[in-house]
Tab-separated table of C-alpha atoms in Angstrom:
chain	number	residue	atom	x	y	z
A	18	MET	CA	-0.126	0.513	-0.354
A	19	LYS	CA	1.336	3.478	-0.445
A	20	THR	CA	1.366	6.147	1.753
A	21	TYR	CA	1.769	9.995	1.922
A	22	GLU	CA	2.514	12.579	4.036
A	23	LEU	CA	-0.180	14.308	5.063
A	24	PRO	CA	0.292	18.097	4.666
A	25	LYS	CA	1.446	20.321	7.373
A	26	THR	CA	0.749	17.306	9.441
A	27	ASP	CA	2.561	14.413	11.464
A	28	ARG	CA	0.347	12.205	10.136
A	29	THR	CA	1.066	9.186	7.104
A	30	VAL	CA	-1.883	8.190	5.520
A	31	SER	CA	-2.316	5.452	3.172
A	32	SER	CA	-3.569	6.397	-0.445
A	33	VAL	CA	-6.187	4.135	-0.009
A	34	ILE	CA	-9.555	5.562	1.805
A	35	LEU	CA	-12.551	3.187	2.737
A	36	GLY	CA	-15.781	5.379	2.608
A	37	LEU	CA	-18.509	4.423	4.607
A	38	MET	CA	-21.344	6.177	3.023
A	39	ARG	CA	-23.701	2.782	1.996
A	40	ILE	CA	-23.067	0.707	5.310
A	41	ALA	CA	-26.445	1.461	7.223
A	42	LYS	CA	-28.406	-1.787	6.277
A	43	MET	CA	-25.239	-3.838	6.859
A	44	SER	CA	-25.271	-6.127	9.722
A	45	ASN	CA	-22.401	-5.604	12.768
A	46	ALA	CA	-20.537	-8.403	11.618
A	47	GLU	CA	-20.556	-7.789	8.208
A	48	ILE	CA	-19.113	-3.590	9.197
A	49	ALA	CA	-16.645	-5.313	11.175
A	50	LYS	CA	-15.245	-7.665	8.558
A	51	LEU	CA	-15.508	-4.497	5.907
A	52	VAL	CA	-12.986	-2.350	8.543
A	53	GLY	CA	-11.262	-5.205	9.303
A	54	THR	CA	-9.693	-6.321	5.713
A	55	ALA	CA	-9.080	-2.409	4.999
A	56	ARG	CA	-6.565	-2.113	7.598
A	57	ASP	CA	-5.371	-5.905	7.141
A	58	VAL	CA	-4.326	-4.125	3.622
A	59	GLY	CA	-2.764	-1.181	4.638
A	60	ILE	CA	-6.069	1.149	4.786
A	61	ASN	CA	-5.762	3.786	8.021
A	62	VAL	CA	-8.655	6.601	6.614
A	63	PHE	CA	-11.895	6.292	7.311
A	64	ASP	CA	-14.310	8.425	5.565
A	65	HIS	CA	-17.806	9.496	6.980
A	66	ALA	CA	-20.079	12.669	7.012
A	67	ASP	CA	-23.436	13.233	8.651
A	68	ILE	CA	-25.999	12.706	6.047
A	69	TYR	CA	-24.734	9.748	4.933
A	70	GLY	CA	-27.267	6.650	5.478
A	71	GLY	CA	-30.610	8.476	4.933
A	72	GLU	CA	-30.906	9.888	8.405
A	73	LEU	CA	-28.532	12.646	10.171
A	74	HIS	CA	-25.986	10.680	11.555
A	75	ARG	CA	-26.653	7.042	10.561
A	76	CYS	CA	-23.582	5.422	9.261
A	77	GLU	CA	-21.918	7.061	11.909
A	78	ALA	CA	-23.743	5.082	14.440
A	79	ARG	CA	-23.705	2.024	12.123
A	80	PHE	CA	-20.049	2.516	12.343
A	81	GLY	CA	-19.401	3.135	16.165
A	82	GLU	CA	-21.826	0.173	16.965
A	83	ALA	CA	-20.073	-1.925	14.947
A	84	VAL	CA	-15.989	-1.392	15.032
A	85	SER	CA	-14.479	-1.113	18.506
A	86	PHE	CA	-10.640	0.387	18.575
A	87	THR	CA	-8.280	0.076	21.651
A	88	ALA	CA	-6.632	2.976	22.384
A	89	ALA	CA	-3.638	2.491	20.221
A	90	GLU	CA	-5.836	1.292	17.728
A	91	ARG	CA	-7.446	4.365	17.510
A	92	GLU	CA	-4.351	6.572	17.231
A	93	ALA	CA	-3.772	4.695	14.698
A	94	VAL	CA	-6.138	5.176	12.136
A	95	VAL	CA	-7.160	8.311	10.990
A	96	ILE	CA	-11.812	9.135	11.173
A	97	GLN	CA	-12.586	11.868	9.275
A	98	SER	CA	-16.114	13.150	8.433
A	99	LYS	CA	-17.571	15.781	6.350
A	100	ALA	CA	-20.604	18.732	7.287
A	101	GLY	CA	-22.794	21.325	5.664
A	102	ILE	CA	-25.044	19.988	3.808
A	103	ARG	CA	-28.406	20.085	5.267
A	104	LYS	CA	-32.372	19.371	3.563
A	105	GLY	CA	-32.480	21.572	0.573
A	106	PHE	CA	-29.430	23.780	1.844
A	107	PHE	CA	-25.740	24.134	2.625
A	108	ASP	CA	-25.136	25.407	6.011
A	109	PHE	CA	-21.750	26.618	7.018
A	110	SER	CA	-22.830	28.225	10.296
A	111	GLU	CA	-20.992	28.437	13.543
A	112	GLU	CA	-23.913	26.613	15.112
A	113	HIS	CA	-24.167	24.304	12.518
A	114	ILE	CA	-20.486	22.991	12.389
A	115	LEU	CA	-20.232	22.675	16.290
A	116	ALA	CA	-23.650	20.868	16.389
A	117	ALA	CA	-22.622	18.496	13.710
A	118	VAL	CA	-19.225	17.698	15.078
A	119	ASP	CA	-20.820	16.919	18.400
A	120	GLY	CA	-22.913	14.428	16.619
A	121	SER	CA	-20.047	12.911	14.261
A	122	LEU	CA	-18.532	12.224	17.565
A	123	ALA	CA	-21.433	10.658	19.871
A	124	ALA	CA	-22.360	8.478	16.590
A	125	LEU	CA	-19.129	7.405	15.722
A	126	ARG	CA	-18.283	6.721	19.874
A	127	THR	CA	-14.860	9.020	19.785
A	128	ASP	CA	-14.071	11.887	21.774
A	129	TYR	CA	-12.276	13.052	18.306
A	130	LEU	CA	-12.167	14.003	14.114
A	131	ASP	CA	-8.758	13.668	13.188
A	132	LEU	CA	-10.468	15.242	9.872
A	133	LEU	CA	-13.126	17.441	9.418
A	134	LEU	CA	-14.090	18.214	6.323
A	135	LEU	CA	-16.642	20.948	4.853
A	136	HIS	CA	-19.255	18.944	2.212
A	137	ARG	CA	-19.248	20.889	-0.523
A	138	PRO	CA	-19.111	24.770	-0.642
A	139	ASP	CA	-21.813	26.742	0.771
A	140	THR	CA	-22.501	30.388	-1.515
A	141	LEU	CA	-23.745	31.909	1.983
A	142	VAL	CA	-20.541	31.160	3.805
A	143	GLU	CA	-18.661	33.896	6.502
A	144	PRO	CA	-15.288	32.919	7.000
A	145	GLU	CA	-15.516	34.310	10.706
A	146	GLN	CA	-17.965	32.084	11.303
A	147	VAL	CA	-15.996	28.796	9.892
A	148	ALA	CA	-12.843	29.860	11.687
A	149	SER	CA	-14.760	30.285	15.540
A	150	ALA	CA	-15.823	27.377	15.308
A	151	PHE	CA	-12.581	25.498	13.846
A	152	ASP	CA	-10.949	27.542	16.597
A	153	LYS	CA	-13.227	25.923	19.186
A	154	LEU	CA	-13.393	22.229	18.159
A	155	GLN	CA	-9.215	22.492	18.433
A	156	ALA	CA	-9.281	24.304	21.640
A	157	ALA	CA	-11.797	21.948	22.936
A	158	GLY	CA	-9.325	18.517	21.665
A	159	LYS	CA	-12.382	17.135	18.832
A	160	VAL	CA	-11.276	18.087	15.825
A	161	ARG	CA	-6.965	17.688	14.885
A	162	HIS	CA	-7.124	18.983	11.140
A	163	PHE	CA	-9.317	20.485	9.127
A	164	GLY	CA	-10.356	20.659	5.058
A	165	VAL	CA	-13.292	20.648	2.537
A	166	SER	CA	-14.687	19.337	-0.368
A	167	ASN	CA	-15.450	20.017	-3.608
A	168	GLN	CA	-13.826	23.615	-3.548
A	169	THR	CA	-12.201	25.702	-6.304
A	170	PRO	CA	-8.652	27.666	-5.138
A	171	GLY	CA	-11.592	30.844	-5.066
A	172	GLN	CA	-13.440	29.498	-2.440
A	173	ILE	CA	-10.798	28.026	-0.715
A	174	GLU	CA	-8.738	31.556	-0.151
A	175	LEU	CA	-11.712	33.003	1.054
A	176	LEU	CA	-12.196	30.779	3.534
A	177	LYS	CA	-8.636	31.100	4.748
A	178	THR	CA	-8.961	35.029	5.282
A	179	ALA	CA	-10.072	34.040	8.141
A	180	VAL	CA	-9.352	30.486	9.421
A	181	LYS	CA	-5.772	29.948	10.815
A	182	GLN	CA	-5.463	26.393	10.466
A	183	PRO	CA	-4.228	24.858	7.710
A	184	LEU	CA	-6.855	23.481	5.105
A	185	VAL	CA	-5.038	20.206	4.357
A	186	VAL	CA	-7.188	18.274	2.262
A	187	ASN	CA	-10.007	18.645	-1.204
A	188	GLN	CA	-12.456	15.701	-1.415
A	189	VAL	CA	-13.322	16.063	-5.128
A	190	GLN	CA	-14.711	13.554	-7.694
A	191	LEU	CA	-12.266	11.560	-10.020
A	192	SER	CA	-11.840	8.791	-12.338
A	193	ILE	CA	-10.295	7.990	-15.317
A	194	THR	CA	-13.589	8.811	-17.504
A	195	HIS	CA	-14.613	11.738	-15.191
A	196	ALA	CA	-11.184	14.118	-15.202
A	197	PRO	CA	-11.715	17.663	-15.926
A	198	LEU	CA	-9.625	18.388	-12.996
A	199	ILE	CA	-6.835	16.478	-14.849
A	200	ALA	CA	-7.731	16.996	-18.445
A	201	GLN	CA	-8.732	20.515	-18.900
A	202	GLY	CA	-4.736	21.172	-18.393
A	203	VAL	CA	-3.408	19.087	-20.450
A	204	ALA	CA	-5.753	20.657	-23.221
A	205	ALA	CA	-5.532	24.102	-22.177
A	206	ASN	CA	-6.286	27.534	-24.747
A	207	MET	CA	-7.764	24.934	-27.831
A	208	ALA	CA	-10.495	26.651	-28.693
A	209	GLY	CA	-13.734	24.474	-29.585
A	210	LEU	CA	-13.012	21.802	-27.807
A	211	ASP	CA	-15.235	20.970	-24.174
A	212	GLN	CA	-12.040	19.648	-22.528
A	213	SER	CA	-10.499	23.033	-22.811
A	214	ILE	CA	-13.332	24.780	-20.311
A	215	SER	CA	-12.104	25.201	-17.275
A	216	ARG	CA	-14.322	23.776	-14.349
A	217	ASP	CA	-12.343	24.210	-11.126
A	218	VAL	CA	-9.929	27.442	-12.259
A	219	GLY	CA	-6.624	25.398	-12.060
A	220	LEU	CA	-7.826	23.381	-8.681
A	221	LEU	CA	-4.654	20.810	-9.367
A	222	ASP	CA	-2.365	23.036	-9.601
A	223	TYR	CA	-3.308	25.043	-6.751
A	224	SER	CA	-3.204	21.603	-4.186
A	225	ARG	CA	-0.112	20.823	-5.750
A	226	LEU	CA	1.231	24.520	-5.115
A	227	ASN	CA	-0.292	25.228	-1.471
A	228	HIS	CA	0.234	21.374	-0.331
A	229	MET	CA	-3.498	20.320	-0.019
A	230	MET	CA	-3.983	16.859	-0.787
A	231	LEU	CA	-6.525	15.580	-2.904
A	232	GLN	CA	-9.166	13.152	-1.906
A	233	ALA	CA	-10.801	11.465	-5.348
A	234	TRP	CA	-14.430	9.800	-4.704
A	235	SER	CA	-16.234	8.008	-7.119
A	236	PRO	CA	-13.514	6.700	-8.606
A	237	PHE	CA	-15.253	3.968	-10.614
A	238	GLN	CA	-17.800	6.049	-11.680
A	239	LYS	CA	-18.193	6.944	-15.544
A	240	GLY	CA	-19.567	10.555	-14.426
A	241	PHE	CA	-22.326	11.595	-11.935
A	242	PHE	CA	-23.673	8.491	-10.243
A	243	ASP	CA	-23.600	7.546	-13.864
A	244	GLY	CA	-22.727	3.867	-13.370
A	245	VAL	CA	-19.177	2.151	-13.184
A	246	PHE	CA	-16.675	2.005	-16.500
A	247	LEU	CA	-15.157	-0.670	-15.521
A	248	GLY	CA	-17.117	-3.744	-18.018
A	249	ASP	CA	-18.506	-1.383	-19.955
A	250	ARG	CA	-18.085	-1.967	-23.417
A	251	GLU	CA	-20.617	-0.519	-24.649
A	252	ASN	CA	-19.077	2.862	-23.897
A	253	PHE	CA	-15.674	2.060	-23.345
A	254	ALA	CA	-14.423	-0.634	-25.032
A	255	ALA	CA	-10.922	0.587	-25.810
A	256	LEU	CA	-10.649	1.717	-22.399
A	257	ASN	CA	-11.478	-1.320	-20.426
A	258	ASP	CA	-9.021	-3.571	-23.335
A	259	ALA	CA	-6.359	-1.365	-21.914
A	260	ILE	CA	-7.634	-1.611	-18.488
A	261	ASP	CA	-7.319	-5.541	-18.944
A	262	GLU	CA	-4.329	-6.089	-20.391
A	263	LEU	CA	-2.282	-3.671	-18.161
A	264	ALA	CA	-3.941	-6.104	-15.275
A	265	ALA	CA	-2.615	-8.913	-16.557
A	266	GLN	CA	0.603	-7.560	-16.852
A	267	TYR	CA	0.853	-6.111	-13.553
A	268	GLY	CA	-0.731	-9.317	-11.722
A	269	VAL	CA	-3.804	-7.172	-10.420
A	270	THR	CA	-7.341	-6.591	-11.519
A	271	PRO	CA	-8.846	-3.992	-13.316
A	272	THR	CA	-10.235	-2.574	-10.095
A	273	GLY	CA	-6.574	-1.774	-9.339
A	274	ILE	CA	-5.685	-0.777	-12.579
A	275	ALA	CA	-8.245	2.296	-12.078
A	276	VAL	CA	-7.210	2.699	-8.652
A	277	ALA	CA	-3.206	2.867	-10.225
A	278	TRP	CA	-4.474	5.050	-12.387
A	279	ILE	CA	-5.109	7.503	-9.954
A	280	THR	CA	-2.412	7.218	-7.233
A	281	ARG	CA	0.167	7.086	-9.755
A	282	HIS	CA	-0.452	11.222	-10.170
A	283	PRO	CA	2.360	12.953	-8.486
A	284	ALA	CA	0.130	15.372	-6.761
A	285	ASN	CA	-0.266	12.166	-4.464
A	286	ILE	CA	-4.080	11.882	-4.848
A	287	GLN	CA	-5.899	9.294	-2.162
A	288	VAL	CA	-8.059	7.549	-3.628
A	289	VAL	CA	-12.120	6.884	-1.398
A	290	LEU	CA	-13.912	3.664	-2.267
A	291	GLY	CA	-17.579	3.275	-1.750
A	292	THR	CA	-17.482	-0.331	-2.144
A	293	THR	CA	-18.973	-2.749	0.595
A	294	ASN	CA	-17.228	-5.730	-0.735
A	295	PRO	CA	-14.121	-6.730	1.081
A	296	THR	CA	-12.723	-8.487	-2.160
A	297	ARG	CA	-13.044	-5.237	-3.622
A	298	VAL	CA	-11.168	-3.522	-1.214
A	299	LYS	CA	-8.117	-5.487	-1.320
A	300	ASP	CA	-8.164	-5.207	-5.207
A	301	SER	CA	-8.362	-1.853	-4.781
A	302	ALA	CA	-5.104	-1.440	-2.188
A	303	ALA	CA	-3.031	-3.955	-4.508
A	304	GLY	CA	-3.578	-1.377	-7.072
A	305	SER	CA	-2.352	1.267	-5.325
A	306	ASP	CA	0.916	1.047	-5.978
A	307	VAL	CA	1.436	0.047	-9.451
A	308	PRO	CA	4.006	1.887	-11.074
A	309	LEU	CA	2.136	2.902	-14.463
A	310	THR	CA	4.672	3.898	-16.666
A	311	ARG	CA	3.976	7.454	-18.189
A	312	GLN	CA	3.013	5.500	-21.559
A	313	GLU	CA	0.546	3.871	-20.076
A	314	TRP	CA	-1.220	6.280	-18.108
A	315	TYR	CA	-1.829	8.648	-20.997
A	316	ARG	CA	-2.590	5.060	-22.768
A	317	LEU	CA	-5.607	5.000	-20.128
A	318	PHE	CA	-6.348	8.717	-20.649
A	319	THR	CA	-6.360	9.546	-24.130
A	320	ALA	CA	-8.579	5.198	-24.471
A	321	ALA	CA	-10.891	6.984	-21.707
A	322	GLY	CA	-11.769	9.502	-24.601
A	323	HIS	CA	-9.738	13.110	-23.424
A	324	LYS	CA	-7.844	14.528	-26.263
A	325	LEU	CA	-4.159	15.165	-26.419
A	326	PRO	CA	-3.724	18.159	-28.634
């Protein structure tokens, strides 16, 4: 398992993260097996959000009920959660952030979050309120590190006008087939090419320049919850041919190659899994440090339909 240093902290984190958004209906034994498998293959980061599970804090509570860590084990793992999405609106108010974290801690049965992410951008954000909430959470020992999700460089810079703590992570959607984060920069300044349109205002380069780690959610999705590209030969025959060939070459599964395409990037991008299948967790971990060559990486990129000018 490839590991990274979490920027501006003393933590080492796995390049693959286990996301827990789909565990609401699983048994305690099934959740414990899923988490145990993840830890066995080197995953030490577990991703939550207060809205996961159909009701507030549902998936966090299922995790807390099913998984028990000793004090040493708790220090060895990174538990992160997200807050800010409410029914029909976003809310980065101080009051909501503080209440959301207290709810997450109670549900997870832990005294602190290693990482709290603001969940998507709240256009009504008041940075001073976010800063006050972060200061109180840090002073109380409830949150150790902070980040965001799906935010642009400008939105991050706005928060930084008041927030004192480093914003160390930005969680964004990324897969081989859904890669505007990467593809736009490759085809910059090409008139008439949709790929050249900037949809994140240079977020990839901004993140590298400012030492923010990117976390890739939906790493196997064709687009925005449009289904997976793996095995989809109707729409992605050339891509699946390339993936299958490389999987055989490197002795991993196609899932592993899809992970390797992301972790091969020098930006040190983490892959957030949404699977509840322990085998898929193993397959993903096995691909995390596959050393794709530049030629192989670009072959997958172009086979997915992205252009090289």
